mmCIF file of C-alpha atoms in Angstrom:
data_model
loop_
_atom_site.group_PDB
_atom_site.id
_atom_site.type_symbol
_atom_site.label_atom_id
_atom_site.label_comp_id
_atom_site.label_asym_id
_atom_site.label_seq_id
_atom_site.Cartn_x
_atom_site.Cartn_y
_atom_site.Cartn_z
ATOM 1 C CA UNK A 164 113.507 82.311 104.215
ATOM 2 C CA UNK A 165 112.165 80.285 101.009
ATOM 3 C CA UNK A 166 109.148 80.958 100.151
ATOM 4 C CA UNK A 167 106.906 79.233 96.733
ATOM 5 C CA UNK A 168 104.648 76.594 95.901
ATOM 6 C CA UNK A 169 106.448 73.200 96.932
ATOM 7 C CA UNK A 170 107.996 71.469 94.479
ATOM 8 C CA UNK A 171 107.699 67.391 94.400
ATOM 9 C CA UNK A 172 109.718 65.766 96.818
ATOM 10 C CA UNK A 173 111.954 62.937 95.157
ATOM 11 C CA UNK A 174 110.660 59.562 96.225
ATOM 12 C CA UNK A 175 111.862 55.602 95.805
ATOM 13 C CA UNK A 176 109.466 53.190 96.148
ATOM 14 C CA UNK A 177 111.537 50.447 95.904
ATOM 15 C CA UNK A 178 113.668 51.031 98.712
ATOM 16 C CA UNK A 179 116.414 52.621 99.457
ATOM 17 C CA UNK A 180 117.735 55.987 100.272
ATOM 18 C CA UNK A 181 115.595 59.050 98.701
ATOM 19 C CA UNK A 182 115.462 62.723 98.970
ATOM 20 C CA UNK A 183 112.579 61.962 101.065
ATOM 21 C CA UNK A 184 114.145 60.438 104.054
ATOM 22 C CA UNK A 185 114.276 63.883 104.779
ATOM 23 C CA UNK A 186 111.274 66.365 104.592
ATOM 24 C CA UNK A 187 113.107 69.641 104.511
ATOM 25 C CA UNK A 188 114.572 68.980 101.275
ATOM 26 C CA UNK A 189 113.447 71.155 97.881
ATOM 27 C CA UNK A 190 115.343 70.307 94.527
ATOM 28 C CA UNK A 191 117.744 68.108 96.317
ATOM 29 C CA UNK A 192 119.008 71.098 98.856
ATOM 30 C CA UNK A 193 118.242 70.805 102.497
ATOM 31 C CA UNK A 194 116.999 74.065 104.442
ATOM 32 C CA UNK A 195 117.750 74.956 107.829
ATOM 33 C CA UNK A 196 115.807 76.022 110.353
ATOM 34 C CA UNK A 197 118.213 77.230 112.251
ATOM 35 C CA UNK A 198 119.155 80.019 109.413
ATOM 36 C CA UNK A 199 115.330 80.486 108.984
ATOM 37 C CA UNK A 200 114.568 78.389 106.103
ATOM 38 C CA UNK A 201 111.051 77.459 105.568
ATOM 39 C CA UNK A 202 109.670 76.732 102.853
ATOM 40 C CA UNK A 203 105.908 78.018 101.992
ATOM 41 C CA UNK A 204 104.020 75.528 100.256
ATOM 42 C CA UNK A 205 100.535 76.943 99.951
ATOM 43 C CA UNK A 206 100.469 77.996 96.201
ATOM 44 C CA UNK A 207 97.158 80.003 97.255
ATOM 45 C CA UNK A 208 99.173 81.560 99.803
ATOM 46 C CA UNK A 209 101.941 82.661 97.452
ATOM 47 C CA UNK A 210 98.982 83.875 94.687
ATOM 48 C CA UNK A 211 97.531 85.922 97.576
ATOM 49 C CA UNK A 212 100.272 87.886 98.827
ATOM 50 C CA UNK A 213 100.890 88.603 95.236
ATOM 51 C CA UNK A 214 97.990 89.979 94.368
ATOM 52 C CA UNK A 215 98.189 91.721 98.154
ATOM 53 C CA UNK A 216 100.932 93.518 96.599
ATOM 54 C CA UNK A 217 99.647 95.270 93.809
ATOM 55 C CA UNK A 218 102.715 95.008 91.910
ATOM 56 C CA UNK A 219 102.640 96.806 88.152
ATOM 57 C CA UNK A 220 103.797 95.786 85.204
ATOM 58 C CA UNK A 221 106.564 98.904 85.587
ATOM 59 C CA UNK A 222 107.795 97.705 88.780
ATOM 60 C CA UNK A 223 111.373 96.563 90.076
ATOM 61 C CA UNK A 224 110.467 94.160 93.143
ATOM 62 C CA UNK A 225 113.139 93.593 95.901
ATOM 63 C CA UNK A 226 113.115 90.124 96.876
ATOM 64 C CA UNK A 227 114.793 88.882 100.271
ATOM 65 C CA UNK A 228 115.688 85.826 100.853
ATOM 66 C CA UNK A 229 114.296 84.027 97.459
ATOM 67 C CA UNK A 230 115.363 80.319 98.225
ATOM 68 C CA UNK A 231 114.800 78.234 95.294
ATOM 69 C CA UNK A 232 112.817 80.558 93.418
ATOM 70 C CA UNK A 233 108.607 79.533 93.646
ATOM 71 C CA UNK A 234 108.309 83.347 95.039
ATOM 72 C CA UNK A 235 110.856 84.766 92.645
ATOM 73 C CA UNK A 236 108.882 83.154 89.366
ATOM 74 C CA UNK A 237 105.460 84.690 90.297
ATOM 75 C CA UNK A 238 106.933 87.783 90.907
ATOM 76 C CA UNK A 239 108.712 87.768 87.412
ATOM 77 C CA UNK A 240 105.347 86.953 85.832
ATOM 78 C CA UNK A 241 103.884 90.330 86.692
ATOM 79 C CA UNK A 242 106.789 92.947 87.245
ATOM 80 C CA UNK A 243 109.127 94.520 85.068
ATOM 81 C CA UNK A 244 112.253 92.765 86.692
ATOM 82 C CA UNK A 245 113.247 91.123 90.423
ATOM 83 C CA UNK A 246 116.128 91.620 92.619
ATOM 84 C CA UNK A 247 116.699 88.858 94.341
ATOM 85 C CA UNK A 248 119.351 88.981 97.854
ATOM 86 C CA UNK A 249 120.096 85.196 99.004
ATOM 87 C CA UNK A 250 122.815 84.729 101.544
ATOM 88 C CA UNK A 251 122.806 81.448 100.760
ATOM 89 C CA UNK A 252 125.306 80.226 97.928
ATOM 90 C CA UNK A 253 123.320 77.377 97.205
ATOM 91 C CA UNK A 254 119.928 79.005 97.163
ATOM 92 C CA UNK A 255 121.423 81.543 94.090
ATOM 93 C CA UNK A 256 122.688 78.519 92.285
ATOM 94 C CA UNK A 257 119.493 77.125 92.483
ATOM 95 C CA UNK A 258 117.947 80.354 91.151
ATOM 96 C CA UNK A 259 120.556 80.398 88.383
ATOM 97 C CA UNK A 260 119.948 76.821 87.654
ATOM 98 C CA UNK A 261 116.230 77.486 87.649
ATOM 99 C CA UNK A 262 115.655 80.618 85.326
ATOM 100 C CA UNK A 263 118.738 80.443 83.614
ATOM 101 C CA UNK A 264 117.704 79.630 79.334
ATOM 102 C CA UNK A 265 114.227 80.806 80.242
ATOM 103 C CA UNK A 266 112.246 84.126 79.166
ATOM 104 C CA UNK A 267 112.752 85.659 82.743
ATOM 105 C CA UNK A 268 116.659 85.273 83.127
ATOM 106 C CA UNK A 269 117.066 88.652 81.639
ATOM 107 C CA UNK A 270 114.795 89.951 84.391
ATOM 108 C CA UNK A 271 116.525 88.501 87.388
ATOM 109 C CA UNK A 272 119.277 89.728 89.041
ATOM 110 C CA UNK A 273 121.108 87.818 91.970
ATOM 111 C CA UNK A 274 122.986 89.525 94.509
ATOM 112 C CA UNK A 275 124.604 86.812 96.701
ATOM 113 C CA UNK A 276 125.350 88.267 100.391
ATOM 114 C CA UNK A 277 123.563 89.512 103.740
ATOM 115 C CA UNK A 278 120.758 92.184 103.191
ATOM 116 C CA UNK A 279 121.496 93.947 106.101
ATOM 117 C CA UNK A 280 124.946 94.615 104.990
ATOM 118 C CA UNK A 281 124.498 94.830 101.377
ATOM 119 C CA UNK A 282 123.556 98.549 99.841
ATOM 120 C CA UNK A 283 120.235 98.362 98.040
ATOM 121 C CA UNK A 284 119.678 99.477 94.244
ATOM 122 C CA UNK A 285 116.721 100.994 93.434
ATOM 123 C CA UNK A 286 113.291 99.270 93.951
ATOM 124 C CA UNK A 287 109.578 100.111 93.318
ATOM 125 C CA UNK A 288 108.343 97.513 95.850
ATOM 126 C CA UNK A 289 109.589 94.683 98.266
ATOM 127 C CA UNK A 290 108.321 91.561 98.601
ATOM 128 C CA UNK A 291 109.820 89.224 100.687
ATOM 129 C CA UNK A 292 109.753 86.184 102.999
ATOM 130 C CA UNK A 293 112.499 86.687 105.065
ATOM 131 C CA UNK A 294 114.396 85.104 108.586
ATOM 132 C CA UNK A 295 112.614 85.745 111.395
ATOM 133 C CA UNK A 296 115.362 87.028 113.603
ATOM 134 C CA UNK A 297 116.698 89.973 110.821
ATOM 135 C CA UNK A 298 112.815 91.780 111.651
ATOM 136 C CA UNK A 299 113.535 95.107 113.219
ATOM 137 C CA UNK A 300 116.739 95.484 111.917
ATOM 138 C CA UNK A 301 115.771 94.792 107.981
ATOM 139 C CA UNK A 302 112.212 96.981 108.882
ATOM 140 C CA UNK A 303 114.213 100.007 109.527
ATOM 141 C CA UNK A 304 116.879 99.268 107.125
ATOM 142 C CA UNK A 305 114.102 99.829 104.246
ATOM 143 C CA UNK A 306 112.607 102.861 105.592
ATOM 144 C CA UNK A 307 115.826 104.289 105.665
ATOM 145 C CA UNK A 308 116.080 103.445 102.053
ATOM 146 C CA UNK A 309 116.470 106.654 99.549
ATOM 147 C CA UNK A 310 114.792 107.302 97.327
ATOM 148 C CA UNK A 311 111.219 106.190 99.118
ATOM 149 C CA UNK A 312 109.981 102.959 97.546
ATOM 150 C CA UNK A 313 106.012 102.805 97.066
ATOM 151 C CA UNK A 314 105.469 99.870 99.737
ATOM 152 C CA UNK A 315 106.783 96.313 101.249
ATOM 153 C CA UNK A 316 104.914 93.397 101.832
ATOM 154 C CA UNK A 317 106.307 91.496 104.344
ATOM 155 C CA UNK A 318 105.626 88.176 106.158
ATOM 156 C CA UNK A 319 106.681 88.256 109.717
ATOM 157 C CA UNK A 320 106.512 86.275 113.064
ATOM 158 C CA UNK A 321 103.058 86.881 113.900
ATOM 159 C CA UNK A 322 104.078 88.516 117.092
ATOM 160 C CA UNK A 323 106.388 91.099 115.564
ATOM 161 C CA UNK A 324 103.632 91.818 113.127
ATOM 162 C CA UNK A 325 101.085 92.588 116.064
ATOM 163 C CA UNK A 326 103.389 94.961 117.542
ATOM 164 C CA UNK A 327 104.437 96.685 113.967
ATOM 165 C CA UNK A 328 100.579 97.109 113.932
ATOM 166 C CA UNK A 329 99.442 97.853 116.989
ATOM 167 C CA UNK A 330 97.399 100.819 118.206
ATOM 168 C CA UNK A 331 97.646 103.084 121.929
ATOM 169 C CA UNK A 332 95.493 101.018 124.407
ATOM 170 C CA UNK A 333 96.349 97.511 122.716
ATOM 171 C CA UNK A 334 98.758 94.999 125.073
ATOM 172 C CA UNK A 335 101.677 94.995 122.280
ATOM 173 C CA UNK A 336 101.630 98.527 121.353
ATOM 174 C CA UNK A 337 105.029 99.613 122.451
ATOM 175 C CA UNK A 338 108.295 101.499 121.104
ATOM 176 C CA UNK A 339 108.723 99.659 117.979
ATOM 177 C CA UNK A 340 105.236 100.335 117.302
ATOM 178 C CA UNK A 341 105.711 104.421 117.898
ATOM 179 C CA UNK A 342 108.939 104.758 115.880
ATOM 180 C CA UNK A 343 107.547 102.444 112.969
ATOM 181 C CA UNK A 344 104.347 104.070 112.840
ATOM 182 C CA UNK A 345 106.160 107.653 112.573
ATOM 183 C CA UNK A 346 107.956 106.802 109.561
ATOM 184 C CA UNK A 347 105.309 104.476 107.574
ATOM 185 C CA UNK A 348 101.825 103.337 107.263
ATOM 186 C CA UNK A 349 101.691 100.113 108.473
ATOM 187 C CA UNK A 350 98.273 97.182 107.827
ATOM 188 C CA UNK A 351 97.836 93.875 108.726
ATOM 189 C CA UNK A 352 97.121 91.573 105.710
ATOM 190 C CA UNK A 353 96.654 88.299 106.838
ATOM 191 C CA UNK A 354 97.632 85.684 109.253
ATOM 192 C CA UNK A 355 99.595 82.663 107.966
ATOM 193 C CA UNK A 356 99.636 78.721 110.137
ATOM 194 C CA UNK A 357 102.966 77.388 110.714
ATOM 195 C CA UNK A 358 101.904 74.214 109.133
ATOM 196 C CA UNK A 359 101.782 76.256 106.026
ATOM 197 C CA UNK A 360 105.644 75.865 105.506
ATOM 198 C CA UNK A 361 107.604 72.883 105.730
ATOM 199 C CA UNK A 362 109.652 72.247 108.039
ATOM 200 C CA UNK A 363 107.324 73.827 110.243
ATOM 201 C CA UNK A 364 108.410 76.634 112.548
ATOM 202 C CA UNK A 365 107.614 76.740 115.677
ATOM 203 C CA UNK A 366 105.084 80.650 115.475
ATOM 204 C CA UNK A 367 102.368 81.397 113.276
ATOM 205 C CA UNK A 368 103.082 84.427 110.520
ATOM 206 C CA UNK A 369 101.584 87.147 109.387
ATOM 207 C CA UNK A 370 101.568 89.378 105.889
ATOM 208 C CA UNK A 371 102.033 92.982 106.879
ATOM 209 C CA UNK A 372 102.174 96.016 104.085
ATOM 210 C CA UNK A 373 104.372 99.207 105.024
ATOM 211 C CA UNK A 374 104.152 102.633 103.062
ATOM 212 C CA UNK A 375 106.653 105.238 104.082
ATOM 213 C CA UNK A 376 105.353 108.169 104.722
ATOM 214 C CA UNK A 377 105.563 110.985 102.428
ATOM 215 C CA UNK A 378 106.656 113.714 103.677
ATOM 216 C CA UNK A 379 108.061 112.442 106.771
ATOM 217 C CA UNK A 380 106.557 114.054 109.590
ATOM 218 C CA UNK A 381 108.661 117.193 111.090
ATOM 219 C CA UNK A 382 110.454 116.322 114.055
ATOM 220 C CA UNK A 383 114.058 115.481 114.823
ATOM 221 C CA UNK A 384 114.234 112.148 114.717
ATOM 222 C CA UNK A 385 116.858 111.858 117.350
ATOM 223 C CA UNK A 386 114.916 113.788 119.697
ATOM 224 C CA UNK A 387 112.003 111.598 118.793
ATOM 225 C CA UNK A 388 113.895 108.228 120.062
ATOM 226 C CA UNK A 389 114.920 110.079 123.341
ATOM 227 C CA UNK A 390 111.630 111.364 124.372
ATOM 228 C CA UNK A 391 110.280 107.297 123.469
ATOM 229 C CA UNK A 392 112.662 105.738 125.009
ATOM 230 C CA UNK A 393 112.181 107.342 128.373
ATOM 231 C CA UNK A 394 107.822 107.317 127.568
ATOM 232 C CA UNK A 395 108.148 103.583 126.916
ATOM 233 C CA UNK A 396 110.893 102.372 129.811
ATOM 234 C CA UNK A 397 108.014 101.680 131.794
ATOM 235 C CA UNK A 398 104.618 102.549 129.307
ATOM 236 C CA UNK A 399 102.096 101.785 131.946
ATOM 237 C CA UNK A 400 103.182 104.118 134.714
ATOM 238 C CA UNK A 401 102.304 107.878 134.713
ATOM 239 C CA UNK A 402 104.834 109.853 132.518
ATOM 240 C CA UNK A 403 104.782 112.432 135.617
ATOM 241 C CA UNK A 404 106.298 109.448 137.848
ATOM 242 C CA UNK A 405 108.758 108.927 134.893
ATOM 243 C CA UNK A 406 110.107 112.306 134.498
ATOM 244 C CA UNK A 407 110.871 112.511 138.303
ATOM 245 C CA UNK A 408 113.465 109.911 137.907
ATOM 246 C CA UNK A 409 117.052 111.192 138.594
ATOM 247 C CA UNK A 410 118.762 109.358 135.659
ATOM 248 C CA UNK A 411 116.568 111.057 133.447
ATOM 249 C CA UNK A 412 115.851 114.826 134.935
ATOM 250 C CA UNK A 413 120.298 114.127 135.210
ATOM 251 C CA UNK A 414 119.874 113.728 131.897
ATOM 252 C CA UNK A 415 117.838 116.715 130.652
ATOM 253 C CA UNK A 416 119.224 118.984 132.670
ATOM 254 C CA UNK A 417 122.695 118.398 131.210
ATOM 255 C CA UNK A 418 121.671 118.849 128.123
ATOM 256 C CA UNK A 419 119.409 121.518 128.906
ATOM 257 C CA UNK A 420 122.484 123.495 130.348
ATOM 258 C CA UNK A 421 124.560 122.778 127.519
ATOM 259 C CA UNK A 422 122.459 124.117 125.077
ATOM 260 C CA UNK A 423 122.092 127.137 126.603
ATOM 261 C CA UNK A 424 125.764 127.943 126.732
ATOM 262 C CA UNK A 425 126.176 127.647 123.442
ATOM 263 C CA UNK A 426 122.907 128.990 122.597
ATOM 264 C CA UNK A 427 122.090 126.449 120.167
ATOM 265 C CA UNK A 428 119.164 124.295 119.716
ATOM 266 C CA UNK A 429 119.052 120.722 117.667
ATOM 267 C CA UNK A 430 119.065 121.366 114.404
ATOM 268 C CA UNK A 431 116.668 119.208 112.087
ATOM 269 C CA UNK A 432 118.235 116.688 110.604
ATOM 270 C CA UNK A 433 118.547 116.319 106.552
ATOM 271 C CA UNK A 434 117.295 113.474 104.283
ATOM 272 C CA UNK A 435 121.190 111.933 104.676
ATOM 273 C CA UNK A 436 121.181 112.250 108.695
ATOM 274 C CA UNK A 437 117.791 110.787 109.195
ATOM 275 C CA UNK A 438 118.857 108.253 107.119
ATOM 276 C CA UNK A 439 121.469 107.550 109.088
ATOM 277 C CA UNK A 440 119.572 107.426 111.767
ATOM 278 C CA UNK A 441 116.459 105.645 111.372
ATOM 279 C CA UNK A 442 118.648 102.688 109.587
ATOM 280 C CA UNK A 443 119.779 101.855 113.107
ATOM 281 C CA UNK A 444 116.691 102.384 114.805
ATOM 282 C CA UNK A 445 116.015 98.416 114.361
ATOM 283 C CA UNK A 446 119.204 97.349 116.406
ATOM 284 C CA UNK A 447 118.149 100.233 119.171
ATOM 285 C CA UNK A 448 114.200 98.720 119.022
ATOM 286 C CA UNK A 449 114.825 94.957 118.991
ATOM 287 C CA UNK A 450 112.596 92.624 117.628
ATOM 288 C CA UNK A 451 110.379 90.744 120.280
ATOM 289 C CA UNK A 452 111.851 92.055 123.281
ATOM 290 C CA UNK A 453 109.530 93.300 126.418
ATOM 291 C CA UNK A 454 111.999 94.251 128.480
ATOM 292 C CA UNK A 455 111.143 97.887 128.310
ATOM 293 C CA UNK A 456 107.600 97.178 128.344
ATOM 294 C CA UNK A 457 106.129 97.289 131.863
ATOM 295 C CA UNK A 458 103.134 95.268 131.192
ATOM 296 C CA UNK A 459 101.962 94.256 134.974
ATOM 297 C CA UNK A 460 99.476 96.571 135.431
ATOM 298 C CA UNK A 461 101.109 97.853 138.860
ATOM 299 C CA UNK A 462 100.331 100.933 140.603
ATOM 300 C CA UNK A 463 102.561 103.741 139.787
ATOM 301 C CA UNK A 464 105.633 104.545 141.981
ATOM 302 C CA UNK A 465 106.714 107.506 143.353
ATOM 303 C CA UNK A 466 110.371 107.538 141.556
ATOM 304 C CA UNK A 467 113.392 109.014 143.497
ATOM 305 C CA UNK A 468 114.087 112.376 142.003
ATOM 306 C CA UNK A 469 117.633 112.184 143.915
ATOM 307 C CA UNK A 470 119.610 115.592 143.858
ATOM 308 C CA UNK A 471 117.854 117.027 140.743
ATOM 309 C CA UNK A 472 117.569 120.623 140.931
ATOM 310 C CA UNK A 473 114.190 121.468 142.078
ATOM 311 C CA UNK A 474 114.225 124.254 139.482
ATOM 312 C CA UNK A 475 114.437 122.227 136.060
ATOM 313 C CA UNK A 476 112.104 119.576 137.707
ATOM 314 C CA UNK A 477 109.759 121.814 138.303
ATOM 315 C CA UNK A 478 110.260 122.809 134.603
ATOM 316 C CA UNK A 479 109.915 119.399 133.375
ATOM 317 C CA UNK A 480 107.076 118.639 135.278
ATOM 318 C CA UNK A 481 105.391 122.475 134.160
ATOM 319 C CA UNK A 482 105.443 121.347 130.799
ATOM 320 C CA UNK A 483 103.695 118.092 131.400
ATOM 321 C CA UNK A 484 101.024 119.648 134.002
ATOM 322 C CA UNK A 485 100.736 122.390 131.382
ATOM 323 C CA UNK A 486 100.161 119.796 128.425
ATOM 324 C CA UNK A 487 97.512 117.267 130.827
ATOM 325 C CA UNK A 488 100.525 114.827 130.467
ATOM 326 C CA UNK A 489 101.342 114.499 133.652
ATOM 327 C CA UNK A 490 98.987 111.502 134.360
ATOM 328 C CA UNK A 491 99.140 110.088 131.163
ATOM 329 C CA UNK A 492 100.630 106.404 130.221
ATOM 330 C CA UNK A 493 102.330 106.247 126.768
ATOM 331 C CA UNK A 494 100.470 103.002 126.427
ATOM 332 C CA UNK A 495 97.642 104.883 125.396
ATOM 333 C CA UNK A 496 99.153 108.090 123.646
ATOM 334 C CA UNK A 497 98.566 108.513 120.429
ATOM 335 C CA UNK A 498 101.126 109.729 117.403
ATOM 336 C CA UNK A 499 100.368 113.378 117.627
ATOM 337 C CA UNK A 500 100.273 113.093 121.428
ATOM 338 C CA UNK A 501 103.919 111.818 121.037
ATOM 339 C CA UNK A 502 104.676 114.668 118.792
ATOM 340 C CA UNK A 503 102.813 117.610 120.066
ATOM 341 C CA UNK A 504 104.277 116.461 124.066
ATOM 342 C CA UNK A 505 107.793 116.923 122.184
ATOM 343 C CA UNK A 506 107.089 120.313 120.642
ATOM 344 C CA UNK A 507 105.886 121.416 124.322
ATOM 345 C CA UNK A 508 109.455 120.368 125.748
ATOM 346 C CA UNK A 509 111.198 121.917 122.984
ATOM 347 C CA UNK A 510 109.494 125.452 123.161
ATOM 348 C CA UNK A 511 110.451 125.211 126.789
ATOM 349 C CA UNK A 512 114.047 124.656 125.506
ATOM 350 C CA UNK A 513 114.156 120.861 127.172
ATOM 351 C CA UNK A 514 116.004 118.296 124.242
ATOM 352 C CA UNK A 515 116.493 114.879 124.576
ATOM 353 C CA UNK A 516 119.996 114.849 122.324
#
């Protein structure tokens, strides 16, 4: 996305063809929607999420998705330097075009190609305006980031925000919440109209800050997503109706047996395996998606338990009795209920990879 203070369209008066025939045009390039282009053209907008950032005079700001450069120059008043990722070829001649003779070319770098795919240098702080649909994936793709940067100030689709934000009890709270929440401190800033940009798009925004966590909390992180996964599949019924499920008793059992044979447990995983991990934790979340949300408020269901082994069910469901989870919905369970229900299942020798 392009974000800045709008520059003067190019207008004829005296008839003719102009720049402005079209109003998605800024220094003579055209943006596209369709690739998430919009440009912000609330100058107070742009000075608030700024000074929302805190950014020092020390600091190397990551930049994504820069578009002509009204962002970019703001952020090269106060910082030390800006890295700048633009997919767009255009957009970084524009930026080249723009800075290049002036006092802050020797503080800009450009690094044409797709964020997602592109390995990140160092940065103090991001600040960024970015497409919509690269959310969860670019979310998780900084928090994966090594060595920790101090925070990101992000504007979103208001939506995504609300979920990145939201707390046990609220309607959006749900797995993206939970997993981003574990790995960073996450605020709402402030809301942003759609008729803030031009073109237009079609949801509000919102300005969110995230600061990873330091130290990450201690659990395995793969274990984590398992027990989440199966919490949030449907997050309003009881997680004592969940765990009687076949697929997923199936599923702890085997693992449960296999673990035992070899006598091993999971191990924890290092800085370079979490890394791993949590940098595709956006693709495995999804951005907007509901589908594993059961938001209908129905009655809970007495789920088949199949052929389990009445055994290891009764194991399963010993630790949850034992706990008080057993009637408890993970749309109301808390971060340390998340982790302390996972520390029960382990002692018990129950993993979820």
């Amino acid at each position: 996305m392009a974000g800045g203070k709008m520059r003067k369209e190019r207008t004829q008066r005296g008839g003719g063809a102009a720049a402005s025939a079209s109003p998605h045009f800024q220094g003579g390039i055209p943006f596209h929607k369709s690739k998430g282009q919009h440009i912000l053209k609330n100058p107070l907008l742009i000075d608030s999420i700024v000074q929302k950032s805190g950014i020092k005079s020390t600091d190397t700001i990551l930049e994504i998705g820069p578009g002509t450069g009204n962002l970019t120059k703001k952020l090269l008043e106060v910082g030390k330097s800006v890295i700048a990722v633009e997919l767009d070829p255009r957009m970084v001649l524009e930026l080249q075009r723009r800075f290049q003779g002036t006092p802050y070319s020797s503080k800009l770098k450009v690094i044409q190609g797709d964020v997602l795919k592109s390995d990140l240098p160092y940065f103090d702080i991001c600040v960024a305006n970015i497409p919509y649909q690269i959310s969860s994936p670019l979310t998780f793709k900084l928090l994966s980031h090594r060595p920790l940067f101090r925070c990101a100030v992000i504007m979103f689709q208001r939506e995504f925000a609300m979920r990145l934000v939201a707390q046990p009890g609220d309607t959006l709270y749900c797995r993206l919440s939970v997993n981003a929440q574990l790995l960073a401190r996450i605020n709402h800033l402030l809301k942003v109209g759609r008729n803030n940009f031009r073109p237009p798009p079609k949801v509000d925004s919102s300005v969110v800050r995230i600061e990873p966590r330091r130290p990450l909390p201690p659990v395995n992180f793969k274990e984590w997503d398992g027990l989440v996964r199966i919490c949030f599949n449907r997050k309003n019924k009881t997680l004592g109706a969940l765990f009687r499920q076949k697929t997923v008793l199936s599923m702890l059992e085997k693992n449960y047996r296999t673990l035992q044979a070899l006598q091993l447990v999971p191990p924890v995983e290092d800085a370079a395996e979490m890394s791993a991990f949590v940098s595709v934790l956006g693709d495995a979340v999804g951005d907007l998606s509901i589908a594993d949300d059961d938001d209908n408020g129905e009655d809970d269901v007495q789920m088949d338990d199949g052929d389990a082994k009445s055994g290891f069910k009764e194991m399963v469901l010993g630790v949850l009795k034992g706990g008080g989870f057993d009637d408890k919905r993970a749309s109301k369970l808390t971060q340390s209920d998340f982790v302390h229900l996972l520390a029960l299942f382990n002692k018990a020798g129950i993993h979820f990879s």
